[in-house]
Short mmCIF file of C-alpha atoms in Angstrom, two decimals:
data_model
loop_
_atom_site.label_atom_id
_atom_site.label_comp_id
_atom_site.label_asym_id
_atom_site.label_seq_id
_atom_site.Cartn_x
_atom_site.Cartn_y
_atom_site.Cartn_z
CA MET U 47 -6.11 29.41 0.59
CA ARG U 48 -6.90 26.14 -1.63
CA PHE U 49 -7.43 22.53 -0.18
CA LEU U 50 -7.57 19.34 -1.53
CA LEU U 51 -9.79 17.05 0.28
CA ILE U 52 -9.46 13.25 -0.98
CA VAL U 53 -11.94 10.47 -0.72
CA LYS U 54 -9.54 7.61 -0.12
CA ALA U 55 -10.42 4.13 -2.14
CA THR U 56 -12.14 1.66 -0.53
CA PRO U 57 -11.90 -2.11 -1.36
CA GLN U 58 -15.83 -1.57 -2.36
CA SER U 59 -14.99 1.57 -4.46
CA GLU U 60 -12.46 -0.17 -6.26
CA ARG U 61 -14.49 -2.44 -7.04
CA GLY U 62 -17.16 -0.21 -8.37
CA GLU U 63 -20.09 -1.29 -6.10
CA MET U 64 -22.06 1.69 -4.43
CA PRO U 65 -22.92 1.68 -1.05
CA ALA U 66 -25.97 0.09 0.26
CA ASP U 67 -27.53 3.42 1.34
CA VAL U 68 -26.25 5.00 -1.78
CA GLU U 69 -29.79 6.98 -2.39
CA ARG U 70 -29.66 8.65 1.30
CA LEU U 71 -25.70 9.11 0.86
CA MET U 72 -26.56 10.86 -2.87
CA VAL U 73 -29.40 13.00 -0.90
CA ASP U 74 -26.64 13.76 2.30
CA MET U 75 -23.99 14.50 -0.33
CA GLY U 76 -26.12 17.37 -2.15
CA ARG U 77 -27.44 19.02 0.52
CA PHE U 78 -23.49 19.18 1.85
CA ASN U 79 -22.24 20.25 -1.85
CA ASP U 80 -25.06 22.95 -2.15
CA GLU U 81 -23.84 24.51 1.45
CA MET U 82 -20.62 24.60 0.62
CA ILE U 83 -21.24 26.24 -2.62
CA ALA U 84 -23.59 28.80 -1.22
CA ALA U 85 -20.51 29.36 1.48
CA GLY U 86 -18.23 29.71 -1.46
CA VAL U 87 -16.24 27.30 -0.56
CA LEU U 88 -16.85 24.68 -3.03
CA LEU U 89 -14.32 24.76 -5.89
CA ASP U 90 -14.98 21.77 -7.62
CA GLY U 91 -15.57 18.20 -6.84
CA ALA U 92 -16.23 14.26 -8.44
CA GLY U 93 -16.21 10.85 -7.44
CA LEU U 94 -13.70 9.04 -9.50
CA GLN U 95 -14.04 5.37 -11.64
CA PRO U 96 -12.43 2.53 -9.83
CA SER U 97 -8.25 2.76 -10.64
CA SER U 98 -8.72 -0.77 -12.80
CA ALA U 99 -10.52 2.24 -15.24
CA GLY U 100 -6.86 4.39 -14.78
CA LYS U 101 -3.48 4.73 -15.81
CA ARG U 102 -0.88 5.31 -14.11
CA ILE U 103 2.36 7.06 -15.82
CA ARG U 104 5.57 6.60 -15.09
CA PHE U 105 8.63 9.02 -16.37
CA GLU U 106 11.78 7.68 -17.16
CA GLY U 107 13.81 10.19 -18.05
CA LEU U 108 12.52 13.95 -20.14
CA GLY U 109 10.35 12.42 -23.00
CA HIS U 110 10.23 8.57 -21.86
CA ALA U 111 6.90 8.32 -20.47
CA VAL U 112 5.76 4.29 -18.93
CA VAL U 113 1.85 3.86 -19.15
CA THR U 114 0.69 1.07 -16.89
CA ASP U 115 -2.82 -0.14 -16.83
CA GLY U 116 -4.84 -0.08 -13.90
CA PRO U 117 -5.92 -1.48 -11.34
CA PHE U 118 -3.35 -0.21 -9.27
CA ASP U 119 -2.21 -2.36 -5.97
CA ASN U 120 -2.69 -1.01 -2.05
CA VAL U 121 -6.41 0.28 -1.99
CA SER U 122 -5.57 2.85 0.82
CA GLU U 123 -3.23 4.92 -0.85
CA LEU U 124 -5.82 5.09 -3.51
CA ALA U 125 -9.03 7.99 -4.08
CA SER U 126 -12.15 7.65 -5.34
CA GLY U 127 -13.27 11.26 -5.24
CA TYR U 128 -11.67 14.55 -4.22
CA TRP U 129 -12.88 18.30 -3.16
CA ILE U 130 -11.39 21.64 -4.48
CA LEU U 131 -12.11 23.74 -1.21
CA ASN U 132 -11.55 27.54 -1.19
CA CYS U 133 -11.03 28.26 2.39
CA LYS U 134 -9.17 31.25 4.57
CA ASP U 135 -7.26 28.66 6.71
CA THR U 136 -6.40 25.07 7.69
CA ASP U 137 -9.03 25.15 10.31
CA GLU U 138 -11.69 26.28 8.50
CA ALA U 139 -11.17 24.18 5.43
CA LEU U 140 -10.59 21.11 8.59
CA ALA U 141 -14.00 22.29 9.69
CA TRP U 142 -15.57 21.37 6.14
CA ALA U 143 -14.29 17.76 5.90
CA ARG U 144 -15.56 16.79 9.40
CA ARG U 145 -19.15 17.40 7.89
CA VAL U 146 -18.64 15.14 5.20
CA PRO U 147 -22.02 12.48 5.67
CA PHE U 148 -19.94 9.40 5.56
CA SER U 149 -20.84 6.90 7.79
CA SER U 150 -17.56 5.31 7.29
CA GLY U 151 -14.45 5.80 5.39
CA ALA U 152 -11.36 7.76 5.40
CA LEU U 153 -10.61 11.33 3.94
CA GLU U 154 -7.67 13.50 3.50
CA LEU U 155 -6.57 17.28 3.72
CA ARG U 156 -3.89 18.79 1.59
CA PRO U 157 -2.82 22.23 1.08
CA LEU U 158 -2.39 23.05 -2.44
CA ALA U 159 0.78 24.90 -3.70
CA GLU U 160 0.11 28.51 -4.66
CA PRO U 161 2.20 30.31 -6.39
CA GLU U 162 3.53 32.46 -3.56
CA ALA U 163 5.13 29.13 -2.38
CA PHE U 164 7.95 29.38 -5.27
CA ALA U 165 8.49 32.71 -4.72
CA ASP U 166 12.03 32.32 -3.57
CA LEU U 167 12.84 29.66 -5.86
CA VAL U 168 11.82 30.96 -9.15
CA SER U 169 11.91 34.77 -10.41
CA GLU U 170 9.30 37.01 -9.92
CA GLU U 171 7.65 37.12 -13.56
CA GLU U 172 7.68 33.43 -13.07
CA VAL U 173 5.59 33.51 -10.14
CA GLN U 174 3.50 36.20 -12.29
CA LYS U 175 2.85 34.06 -15.16
CA GLU U 176 1.78 31.27 -12.76
CA ARG U 177 -0.72 33.44 -10.81
CA ASP U 178 -1.87 34.55 -14.61
CA HIS U 179 -2.07 31.10 -15.52
CA ARG U 180 -5.01 30.35 -12.71
CA ALA U 181 -6.82 33.64 -13.01
CA GLU U 182 -6.67 32.35 -16.96
CA GLN U 183 -8.37 28.66 -15.71
CA LEU U 184 -10.96 30.37 -13.23
CA ARG U 185 -12.46 33.05 -15.97
CA LYS U 186 -12.37 29.85 -18.32
CA ALA U 187 -13.98 27.14 -16.17
CA PRO U 188 -17.41 27.13 -16.47
CA LYS U 189 -19.94 28.37 -14.11
CA PRO U 190 -22.34 26.09 -12.10
CA LYS U 191 -25.68 26.13 -13.96
CA VAL U 192 -28.38 27.32 -11.05
#
């Protein structure tokens, strides 16, 4: 199962401020990410720039998108980073989430909707197309440099 582990934004991250202990945090995060890579759990992860650098796209009818420039309100609803994890179940993903080397802040853990979630809603052909699409994404994804 794949999971999205979201790092929730803070007023400081939205101002683009690094934590006072940024050097320690980078070392600890590097070690933690290395452990997840070695365990075959980490598929992707990155920090995000503040929402002031972002855009929000809202759809108002087919083909009509309205774009709003950041920054966005409700900091507690924003993300400042993410990991995509591949774990056997929610308990394993939660165990990794509990080990994130943060001294403050919040995370949100959510399972990704896999193709099988649509099995009763669309044809088997469409489910298989989605499986094939994801396999092709993995095949073409850049491989980590070791």
